[in-house]
Coordinates of C-alpha atoms and ligand atoms in Angstrom, one line a residue:
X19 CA 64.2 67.0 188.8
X20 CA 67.9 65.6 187.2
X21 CA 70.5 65.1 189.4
X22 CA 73.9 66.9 189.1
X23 CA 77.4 65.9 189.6
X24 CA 79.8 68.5 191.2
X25 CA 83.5 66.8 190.0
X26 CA 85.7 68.3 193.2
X27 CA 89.7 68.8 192.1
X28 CA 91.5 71.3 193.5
X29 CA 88.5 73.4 195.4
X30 CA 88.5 70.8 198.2
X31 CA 85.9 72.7 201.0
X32 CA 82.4 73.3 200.7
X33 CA 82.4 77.1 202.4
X34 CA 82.1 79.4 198.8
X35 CA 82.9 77.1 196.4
X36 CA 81.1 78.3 193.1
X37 CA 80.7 74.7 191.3
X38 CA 79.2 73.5 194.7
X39 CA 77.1 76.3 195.5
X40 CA 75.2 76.7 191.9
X41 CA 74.8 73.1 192.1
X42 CA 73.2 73.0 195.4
X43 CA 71.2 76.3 194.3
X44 CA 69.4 75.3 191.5
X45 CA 67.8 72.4 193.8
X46 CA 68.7 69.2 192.1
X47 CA 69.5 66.4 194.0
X48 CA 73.9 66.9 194.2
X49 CA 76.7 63.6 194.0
X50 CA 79.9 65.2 195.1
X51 CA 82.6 63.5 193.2
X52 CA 86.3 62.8 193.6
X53 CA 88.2 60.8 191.7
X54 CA 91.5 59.6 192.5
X55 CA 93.4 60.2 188.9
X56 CA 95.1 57.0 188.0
X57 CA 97.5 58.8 185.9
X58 CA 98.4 61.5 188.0
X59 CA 98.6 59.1 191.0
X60 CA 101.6 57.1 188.5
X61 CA 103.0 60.7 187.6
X62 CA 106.2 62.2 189.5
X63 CA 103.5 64.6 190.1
X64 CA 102.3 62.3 192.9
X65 CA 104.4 63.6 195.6
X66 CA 104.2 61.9 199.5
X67 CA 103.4 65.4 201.1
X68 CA 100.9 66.8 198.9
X69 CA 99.2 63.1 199.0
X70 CA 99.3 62.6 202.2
X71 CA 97.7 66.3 202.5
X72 CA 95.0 65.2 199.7
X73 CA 94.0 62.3 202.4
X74 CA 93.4 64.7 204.9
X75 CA 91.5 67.0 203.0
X76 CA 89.4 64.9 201.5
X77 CA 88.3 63.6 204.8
X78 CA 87.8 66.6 206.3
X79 CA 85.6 67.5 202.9
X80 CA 83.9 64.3 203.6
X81 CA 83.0 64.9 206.7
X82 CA 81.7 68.5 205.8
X83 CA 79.6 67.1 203.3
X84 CA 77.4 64.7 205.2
X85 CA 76.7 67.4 207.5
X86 CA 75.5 69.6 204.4
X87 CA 73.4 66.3 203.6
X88 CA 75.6 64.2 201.2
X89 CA 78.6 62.7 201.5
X90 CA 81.6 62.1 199.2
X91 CA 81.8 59.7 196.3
X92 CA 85.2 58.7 195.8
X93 CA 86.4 56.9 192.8
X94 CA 89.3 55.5 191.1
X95 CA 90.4 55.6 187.6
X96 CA 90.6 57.8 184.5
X97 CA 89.4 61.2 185.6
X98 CA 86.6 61.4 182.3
X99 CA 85.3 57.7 182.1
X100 CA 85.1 58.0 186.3
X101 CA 82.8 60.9 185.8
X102 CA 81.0 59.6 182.7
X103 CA 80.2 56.6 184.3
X104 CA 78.9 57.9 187.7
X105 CA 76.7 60.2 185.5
X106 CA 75.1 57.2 183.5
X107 CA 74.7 55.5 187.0
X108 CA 72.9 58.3 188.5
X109 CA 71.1 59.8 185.7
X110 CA 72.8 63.0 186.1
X111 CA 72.5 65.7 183.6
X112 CA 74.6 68.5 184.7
X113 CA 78.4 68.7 185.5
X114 CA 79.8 71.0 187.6
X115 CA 83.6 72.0 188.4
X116 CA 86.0 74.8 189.1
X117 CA 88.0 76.2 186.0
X118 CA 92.2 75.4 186.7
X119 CA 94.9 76.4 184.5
X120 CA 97.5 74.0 184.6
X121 CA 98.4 71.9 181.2
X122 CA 96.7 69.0 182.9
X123 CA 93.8 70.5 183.9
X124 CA 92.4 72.2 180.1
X125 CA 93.3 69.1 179.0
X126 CA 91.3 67.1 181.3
X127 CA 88.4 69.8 180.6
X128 CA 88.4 68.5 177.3
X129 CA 88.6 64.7 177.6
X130 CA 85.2 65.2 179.9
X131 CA 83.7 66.8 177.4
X132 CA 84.0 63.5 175.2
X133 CA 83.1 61.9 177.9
X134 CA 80.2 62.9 178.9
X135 CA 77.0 62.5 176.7
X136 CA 75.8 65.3 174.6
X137 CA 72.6 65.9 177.0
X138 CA 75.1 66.7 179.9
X139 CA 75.8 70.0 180.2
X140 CA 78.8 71.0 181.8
X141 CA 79.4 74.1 183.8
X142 CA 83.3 75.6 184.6
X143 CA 83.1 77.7 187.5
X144 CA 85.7 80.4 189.5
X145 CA 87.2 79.5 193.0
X146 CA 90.9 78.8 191.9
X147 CA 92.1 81.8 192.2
X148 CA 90.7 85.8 193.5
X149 CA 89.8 86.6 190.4
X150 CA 89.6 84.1 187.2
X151 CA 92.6 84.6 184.7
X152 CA 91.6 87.2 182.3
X153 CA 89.9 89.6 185.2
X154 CA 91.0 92.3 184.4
X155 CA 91.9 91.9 181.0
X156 CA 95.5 93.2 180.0
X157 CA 95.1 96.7 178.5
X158 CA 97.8 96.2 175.9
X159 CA 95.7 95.7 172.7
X160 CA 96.1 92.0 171.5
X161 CA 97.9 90.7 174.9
X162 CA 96.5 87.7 176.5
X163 CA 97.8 87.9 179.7
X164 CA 99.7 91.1 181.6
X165 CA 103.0 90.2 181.7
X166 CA 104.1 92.8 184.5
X167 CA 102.9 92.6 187.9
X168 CA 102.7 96.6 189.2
X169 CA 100.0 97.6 186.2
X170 CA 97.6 93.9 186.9
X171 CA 98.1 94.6 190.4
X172 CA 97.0 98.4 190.1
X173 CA 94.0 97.1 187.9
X174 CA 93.2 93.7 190.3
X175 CA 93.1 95.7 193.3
X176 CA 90.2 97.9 191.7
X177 CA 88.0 95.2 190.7
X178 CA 85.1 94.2 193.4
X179 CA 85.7 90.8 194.9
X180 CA 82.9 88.1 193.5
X181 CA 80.2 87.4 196.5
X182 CA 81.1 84.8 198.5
X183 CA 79.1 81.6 198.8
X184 CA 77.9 80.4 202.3
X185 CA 78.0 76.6 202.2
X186 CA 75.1 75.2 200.9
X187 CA 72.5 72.6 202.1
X188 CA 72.8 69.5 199.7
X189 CA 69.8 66.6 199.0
X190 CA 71.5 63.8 197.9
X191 CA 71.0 61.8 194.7
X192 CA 68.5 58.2 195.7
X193 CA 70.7 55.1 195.0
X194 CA 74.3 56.3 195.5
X195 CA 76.3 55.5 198.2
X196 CA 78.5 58.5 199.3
X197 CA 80.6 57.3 201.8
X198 CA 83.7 59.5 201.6
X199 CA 87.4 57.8 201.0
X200 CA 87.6 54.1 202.5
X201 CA 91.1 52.6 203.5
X202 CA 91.4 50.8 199.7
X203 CA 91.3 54.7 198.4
X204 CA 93.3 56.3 201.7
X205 CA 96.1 53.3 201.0
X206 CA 96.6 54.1 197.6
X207 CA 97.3 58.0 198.8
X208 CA 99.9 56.7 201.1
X209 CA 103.7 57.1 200.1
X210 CA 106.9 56.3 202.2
X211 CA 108.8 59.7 202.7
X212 CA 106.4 62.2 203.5
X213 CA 108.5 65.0 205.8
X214 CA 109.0 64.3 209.3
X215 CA 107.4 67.8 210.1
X216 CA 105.1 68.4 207.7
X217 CA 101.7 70.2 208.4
X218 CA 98.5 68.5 208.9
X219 CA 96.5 69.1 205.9
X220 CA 92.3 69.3 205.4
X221 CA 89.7 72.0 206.1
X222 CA 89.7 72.1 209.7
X223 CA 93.9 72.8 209.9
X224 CA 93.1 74.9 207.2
X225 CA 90.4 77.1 208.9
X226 CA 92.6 77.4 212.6
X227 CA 95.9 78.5 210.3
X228 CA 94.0 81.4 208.8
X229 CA 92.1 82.6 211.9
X230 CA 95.3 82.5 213.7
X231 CA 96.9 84.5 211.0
X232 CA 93.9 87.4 211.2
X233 CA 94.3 87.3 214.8
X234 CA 97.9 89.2 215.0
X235 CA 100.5 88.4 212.5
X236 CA 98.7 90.1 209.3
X237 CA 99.6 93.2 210.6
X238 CA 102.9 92.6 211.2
X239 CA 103.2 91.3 207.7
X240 CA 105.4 94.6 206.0
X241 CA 108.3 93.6 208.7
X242 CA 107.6 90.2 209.3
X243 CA 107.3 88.6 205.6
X244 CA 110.9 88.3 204.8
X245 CA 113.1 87.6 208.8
X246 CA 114.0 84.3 208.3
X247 CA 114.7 84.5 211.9
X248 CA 111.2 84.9 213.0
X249 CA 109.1 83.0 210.6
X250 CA 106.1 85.5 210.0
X251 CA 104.3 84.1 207.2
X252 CA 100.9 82.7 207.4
X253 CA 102.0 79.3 205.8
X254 CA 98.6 79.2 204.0
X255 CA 100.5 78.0 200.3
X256 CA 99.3 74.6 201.0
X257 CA 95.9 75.5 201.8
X258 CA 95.4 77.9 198.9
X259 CA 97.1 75.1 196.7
X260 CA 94.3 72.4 197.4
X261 CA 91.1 74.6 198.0
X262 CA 90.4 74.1 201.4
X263 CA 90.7 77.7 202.1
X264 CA 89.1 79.6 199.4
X265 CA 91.6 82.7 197.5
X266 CA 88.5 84.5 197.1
X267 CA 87.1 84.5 200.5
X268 CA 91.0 84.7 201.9
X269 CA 91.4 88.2 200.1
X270 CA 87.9 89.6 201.7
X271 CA 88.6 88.1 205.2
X272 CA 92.1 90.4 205.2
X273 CA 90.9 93.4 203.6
X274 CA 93.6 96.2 203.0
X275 CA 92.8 98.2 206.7
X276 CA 96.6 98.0 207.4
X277 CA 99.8 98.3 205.5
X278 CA 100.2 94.2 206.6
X279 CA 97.1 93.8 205.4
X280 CA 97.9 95.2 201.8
X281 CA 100.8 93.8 201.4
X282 CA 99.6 90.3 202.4
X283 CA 96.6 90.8 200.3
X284 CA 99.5 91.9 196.8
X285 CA 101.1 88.6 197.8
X286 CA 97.4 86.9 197.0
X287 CA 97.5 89.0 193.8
X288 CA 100.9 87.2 192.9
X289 CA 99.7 83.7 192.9
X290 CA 96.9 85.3 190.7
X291 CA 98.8 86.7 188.2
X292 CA 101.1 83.3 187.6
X293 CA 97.4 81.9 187.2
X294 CA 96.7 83.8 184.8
X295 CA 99.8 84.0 182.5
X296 CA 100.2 80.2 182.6
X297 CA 96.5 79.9 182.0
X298 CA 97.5 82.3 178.5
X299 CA 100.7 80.8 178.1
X300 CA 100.8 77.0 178.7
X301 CA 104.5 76.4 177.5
X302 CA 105.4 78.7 181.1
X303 CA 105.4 75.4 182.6
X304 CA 108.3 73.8 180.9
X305 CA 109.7 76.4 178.3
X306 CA 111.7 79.3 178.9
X307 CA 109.3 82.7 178.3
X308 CA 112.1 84.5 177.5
X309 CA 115.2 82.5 176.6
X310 CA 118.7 83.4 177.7
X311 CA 120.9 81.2 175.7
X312 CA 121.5 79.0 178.6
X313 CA 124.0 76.0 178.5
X314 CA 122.7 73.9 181.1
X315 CA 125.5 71.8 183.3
X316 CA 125.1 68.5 183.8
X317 CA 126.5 68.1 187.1
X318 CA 125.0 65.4 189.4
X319 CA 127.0 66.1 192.8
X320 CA 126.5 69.4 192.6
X321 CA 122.9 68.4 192.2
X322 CA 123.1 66.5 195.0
X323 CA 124.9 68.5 197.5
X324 CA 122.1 71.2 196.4
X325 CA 119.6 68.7 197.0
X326 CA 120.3 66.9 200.5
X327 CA 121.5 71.0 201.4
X328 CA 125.6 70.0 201.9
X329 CA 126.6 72.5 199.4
X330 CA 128.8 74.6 202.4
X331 CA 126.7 77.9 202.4
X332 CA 124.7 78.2 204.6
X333 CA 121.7 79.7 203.8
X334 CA 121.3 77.4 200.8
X335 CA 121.7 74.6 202.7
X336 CA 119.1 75.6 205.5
X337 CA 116.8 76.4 202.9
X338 CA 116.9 72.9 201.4
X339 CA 117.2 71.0 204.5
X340 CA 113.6 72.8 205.7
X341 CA 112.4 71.4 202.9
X342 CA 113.2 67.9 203.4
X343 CA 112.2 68.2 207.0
X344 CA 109.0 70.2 206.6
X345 CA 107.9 69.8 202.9
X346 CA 107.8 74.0 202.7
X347 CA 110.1 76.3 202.7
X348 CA 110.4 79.9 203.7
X349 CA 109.8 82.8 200.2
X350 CA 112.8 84.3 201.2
X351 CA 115.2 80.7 201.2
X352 CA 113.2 79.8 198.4
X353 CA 114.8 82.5 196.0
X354 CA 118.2 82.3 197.7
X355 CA 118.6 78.0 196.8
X356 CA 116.9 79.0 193.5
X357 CA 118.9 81.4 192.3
X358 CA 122.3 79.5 193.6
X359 CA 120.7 76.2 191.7
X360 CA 120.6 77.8 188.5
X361 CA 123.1 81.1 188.4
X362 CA 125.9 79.6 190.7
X363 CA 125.5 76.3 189.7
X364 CA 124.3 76.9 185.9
X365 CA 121.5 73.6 186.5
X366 CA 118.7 74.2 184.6
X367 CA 115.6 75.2 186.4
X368 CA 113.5 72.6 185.5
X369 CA 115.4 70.0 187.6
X370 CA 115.0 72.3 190.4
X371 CA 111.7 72.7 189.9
X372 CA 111.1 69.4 189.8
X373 CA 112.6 68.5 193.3
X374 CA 110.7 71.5 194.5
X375 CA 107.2 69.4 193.0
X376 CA 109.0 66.4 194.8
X377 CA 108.5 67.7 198.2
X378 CA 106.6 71.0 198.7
X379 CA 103.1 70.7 200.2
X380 CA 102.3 73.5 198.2
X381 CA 103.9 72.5 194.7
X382 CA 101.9 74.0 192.2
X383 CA 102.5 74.4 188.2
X384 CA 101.6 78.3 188.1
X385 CA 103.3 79.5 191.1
X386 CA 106.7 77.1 190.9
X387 CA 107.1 77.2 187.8
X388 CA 106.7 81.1 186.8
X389 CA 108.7 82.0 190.1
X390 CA 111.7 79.4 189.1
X391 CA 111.8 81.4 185.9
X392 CA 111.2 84.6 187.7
X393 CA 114.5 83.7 189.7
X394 CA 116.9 82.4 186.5
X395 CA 115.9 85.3 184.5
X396 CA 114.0 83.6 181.8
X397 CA 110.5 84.7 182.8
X398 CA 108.6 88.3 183.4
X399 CA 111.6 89.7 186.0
X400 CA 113.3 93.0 185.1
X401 CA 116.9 92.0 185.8
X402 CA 117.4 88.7 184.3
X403 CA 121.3 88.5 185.4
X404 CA 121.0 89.5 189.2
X405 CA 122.4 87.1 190.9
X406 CA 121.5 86.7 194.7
X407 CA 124.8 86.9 197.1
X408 CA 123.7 83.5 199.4
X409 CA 125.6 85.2 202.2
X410 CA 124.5 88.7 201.4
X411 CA 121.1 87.2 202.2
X412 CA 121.5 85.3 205.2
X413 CA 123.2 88.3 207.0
X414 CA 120.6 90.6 206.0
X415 CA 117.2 88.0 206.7
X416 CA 118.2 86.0 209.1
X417 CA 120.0 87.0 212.4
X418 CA 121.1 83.7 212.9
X419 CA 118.5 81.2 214.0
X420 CA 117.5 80.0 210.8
X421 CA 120.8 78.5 210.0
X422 CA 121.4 77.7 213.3
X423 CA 117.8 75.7 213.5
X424 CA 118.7 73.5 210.0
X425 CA 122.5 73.2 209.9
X426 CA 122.6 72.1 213.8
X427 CA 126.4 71.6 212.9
X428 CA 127.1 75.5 212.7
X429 CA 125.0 76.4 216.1
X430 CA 128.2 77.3 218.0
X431 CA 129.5 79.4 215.6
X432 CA 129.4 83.3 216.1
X433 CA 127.1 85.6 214.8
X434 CA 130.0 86.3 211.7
X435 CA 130.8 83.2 211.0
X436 CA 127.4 81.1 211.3
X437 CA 126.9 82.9 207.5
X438 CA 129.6 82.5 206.1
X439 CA 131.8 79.7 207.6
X440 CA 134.9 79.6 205.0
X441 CA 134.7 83.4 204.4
X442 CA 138.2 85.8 205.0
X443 CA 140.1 82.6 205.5
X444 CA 138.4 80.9 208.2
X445 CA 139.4 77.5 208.9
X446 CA 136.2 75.6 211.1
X447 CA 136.5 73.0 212.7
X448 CA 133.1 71.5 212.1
X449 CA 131.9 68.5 210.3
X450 CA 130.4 70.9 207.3
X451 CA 131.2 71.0 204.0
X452 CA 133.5 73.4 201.9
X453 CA 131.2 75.4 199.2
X454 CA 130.8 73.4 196.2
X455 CA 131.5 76.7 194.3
X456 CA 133.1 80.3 195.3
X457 CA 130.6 83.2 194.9
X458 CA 132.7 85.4 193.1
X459 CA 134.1 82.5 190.6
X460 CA 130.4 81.7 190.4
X461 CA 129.4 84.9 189.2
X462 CA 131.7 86.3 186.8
X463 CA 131.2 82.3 185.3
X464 CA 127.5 83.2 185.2
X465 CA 127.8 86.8 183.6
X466 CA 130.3 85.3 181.3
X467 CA 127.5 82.5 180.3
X468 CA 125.0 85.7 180.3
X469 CA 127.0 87.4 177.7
X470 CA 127.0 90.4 180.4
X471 CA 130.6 90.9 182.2
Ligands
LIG829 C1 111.6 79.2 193.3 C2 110.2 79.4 194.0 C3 109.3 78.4 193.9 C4 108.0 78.6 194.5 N1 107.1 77.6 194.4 C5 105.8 77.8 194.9 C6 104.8 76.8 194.8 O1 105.0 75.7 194.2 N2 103.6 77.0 195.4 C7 103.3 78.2 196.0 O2 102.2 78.3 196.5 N3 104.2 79.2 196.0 C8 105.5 79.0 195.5 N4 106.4 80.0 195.6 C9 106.0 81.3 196.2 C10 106.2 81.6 197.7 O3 107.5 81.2 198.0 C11 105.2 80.8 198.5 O4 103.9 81.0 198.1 C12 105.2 81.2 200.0 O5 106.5 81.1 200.5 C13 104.3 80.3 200.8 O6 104.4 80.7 202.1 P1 103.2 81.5 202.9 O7 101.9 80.8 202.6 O8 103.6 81.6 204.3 O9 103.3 82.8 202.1 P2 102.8 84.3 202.6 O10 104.0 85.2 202.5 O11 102.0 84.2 203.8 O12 101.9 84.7 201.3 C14 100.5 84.4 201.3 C15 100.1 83.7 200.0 O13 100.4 84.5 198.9 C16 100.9 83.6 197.8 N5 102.2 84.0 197.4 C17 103.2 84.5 198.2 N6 104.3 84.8 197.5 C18 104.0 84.3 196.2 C19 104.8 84.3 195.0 N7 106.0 84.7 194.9 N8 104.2 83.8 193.9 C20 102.9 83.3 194.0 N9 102.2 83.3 195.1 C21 102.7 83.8 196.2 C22 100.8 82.2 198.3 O14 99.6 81.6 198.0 C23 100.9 82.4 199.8 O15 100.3 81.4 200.6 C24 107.7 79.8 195.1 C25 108.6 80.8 195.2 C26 109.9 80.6 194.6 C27 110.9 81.7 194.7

């Protein structure tokens, strides 16, 4: 009998997760691992919300392993020494983790397989995503990736869901004390500025978010997905972002009974496809895919205004402000602040992105990153130069209580003028800023930029 290390990441539950389960299955004694990355916890990367959520989680995932049998072994340090160490102290011969995408992750693949003796046999397992990157292979002779969503879509849908893996009974390695994150591990996870409203994080917030979202709103999904008004997402991003609700078992709980349900259930298939065409194409995450000739502005108050949403329209400004307040921000906002970060305001995307990183609970390489270039044009979209009208927007998704909720200092205005409070010549007499930039000034600057007046 050899003992075998399952190294947890990004898969943080123990209900159908493949590197836990085949573990558990082949009836070796099992060390559940985490290590706390030393260089990602010095990295920009290491953002107060998303930390704060990774303390949660792993607690809950503690706490769901000592009832399987075994608790967690937390550790500190380089990610492939951590593990290569723990393996020499317990005499482990097998490896076990789940298979991500990002830059960071192949790469920290690879520096374990140094790490690790020869004799240790490393296994790389689904459970980041519905369906690993490369299921269903892109039709287009020599592609590694689909590039366009409709045909992967068409072909993902087809594909029969993976079974799912109840979670296992575990038998603990002799001689190893797994005894889940102490206060020395929980303090270095702790950051000043995590948002005031932010979601509580970890398996069992996890599990009561997705049961509450089968129970009703699913099916209102086709209507509900974009009214800013009404907020009728499922807010599951974060969830999906750090494993404790598995894609896999998400996508077979919601089915496709309804038209909610399918739509919902495309929206899964998104986060897949970015998976996948970042796992092909690594540069997605800091070059553009399809270049534009953009002549990025260095402009640090716009930045700013943009930033701490005081750039004077409104919608923008909500958008931003939720994020500060809530560490998420609704798909809809999210497009509208992108696209007036980096078409009205010319800033490149990747400083955007990088605030997004800053404070979304849900910050992830593949999704961010391919649906920041999606919005400036330089990625897989269509139309490269549409430009989203900010008020356009907020008149059409949001009847008024989104900007009335985050930009308190427009509640009294009336429906007209709560979107657009400068607009026709309006002169308010509230303590809110002008718009750092006219939209129509804006855009014939951008389709000047864009070669495409
Ligand atoms: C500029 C920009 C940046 C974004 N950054 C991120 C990010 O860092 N992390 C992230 O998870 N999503 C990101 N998104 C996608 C999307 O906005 C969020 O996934 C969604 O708002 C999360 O809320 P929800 O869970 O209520 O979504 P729902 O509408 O309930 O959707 C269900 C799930 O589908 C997935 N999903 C939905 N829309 C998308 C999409 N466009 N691309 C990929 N997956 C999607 C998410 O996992 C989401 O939880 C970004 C979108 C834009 C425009």
């Amino acid at each position: 009998m050899s003992v075998r290390v399952v190294l947890f990441t990004r898969d943080l539950r123990v209900d159908d997760n493949p590197a836990l389960a085949a573990a558990a299955a082949s009836g070796d004694p099992v060390v559940p691992l985490f290590v706390l990355d030393r260089r990602l916890l010095a990295s920009s990367f290491a953002a107060p919300n998303r930390l704060a959520h990774l303390a949660e989680a792993l607690a809950d995932l503690h706490a769901a392993l000592v009832e399987l049998g075994a608790g967690l072994l937390v550790r500190h340090g380089e990610v492939a020494g951590e593990v290569a160490r723990v393996v020499q102290e317990t005499g482990a011969t097998h490896v076990h983790l789940a298979r991500d995408v990002s830059p960071y992750a192949v790469a920290r693949r690879a520096s374990l397989r140094t790490a690790l003796p020869a004799d240790v046999t490393g296994h790389a397992h689904v459970g980041i995503t519905v369906q690993p990157p490369g299921t269903p292979a892109p039709a287009t002779p020599g592609a590694t990736a689909y590039r366009v969503f409709t045909p992967y879509w068409r072909a993902w849908r087809a594909l029969p869901l993976r079974p799912l893996h109840a979670a296992p009974a575990l038998l603990a390695a002799d001689g190893v004390a797994l005894d889940g994150p102490g206060p020395a591990h929980l303090a270095l996870l702790d950051r000043a500025g995590t948002a005031p409203l932010r979601s509580r994080g970890g398996l069992v917030a996890a599990e009561r978010r997705l049961s509450d979202w089968l129970d009703g709103p699913v099916d209102d999904y086709v209507t509900g997905h974009d009214d800013l008004a009404t907020d009728r997402t499922s807010r599951l991003s974060p969830d999906l972002h750090l494993g404790t609700l598995s894609p896999a078992r998400v996508a077979e709980l919601v089915g496709e009974a309804t038209p909610g349900r399918e739509a919902f259930l495309r929206q899964l298939c998104w986060r897949d496809h970015w998976h996948q065409l970042l796992s092909a194409t690594p540069s997605l995450a800091t070059q553009d895919l399809r270049p534009q000739g953009d002549d990025w502005r260095d402009a640090p108050d716009d930045l700013a205004a943009w930033q701490q949403g005081r750039t004077g329209v409104p919608l923008v400004d909500a958008g931003m402000r939720q994020l500060l307040a809530e560490g998420w921000m609704h798909n809809r906002a999210r497009l509208t602040t992108a696209s007036f970060l980096t078409k009205h305001l010319r800033i490149d995307w990747r400083v955007g992105a990088a605030w997004f990183e800053q404070h979304l609970l849900d910050g992830d390489v593949a999704n961010n990153r391919a649906n920041w270039q999606w919005v400036t044009g330089t990625g897989t979209a269509g139309h490269p130069n549409r430009m989203l009208n900010p008020y356009r927007q907020s008149r059409r998704f949001d009847a008024g209580p989104y900007v009335r909720r985050w930009v308190p200092e427009l509640a009294d205005l009336d429906d007209v003028a709560v979107h657009e409070p400068y607009g026709d010549g309006r002169l308010v007499d509230v303590d809110y800023p002008p718009p750092v930039v006219e939209h129509a000034d804006a855009r014939a600057r951008f389709l000047a930029d864009r070669g495409a007046e």
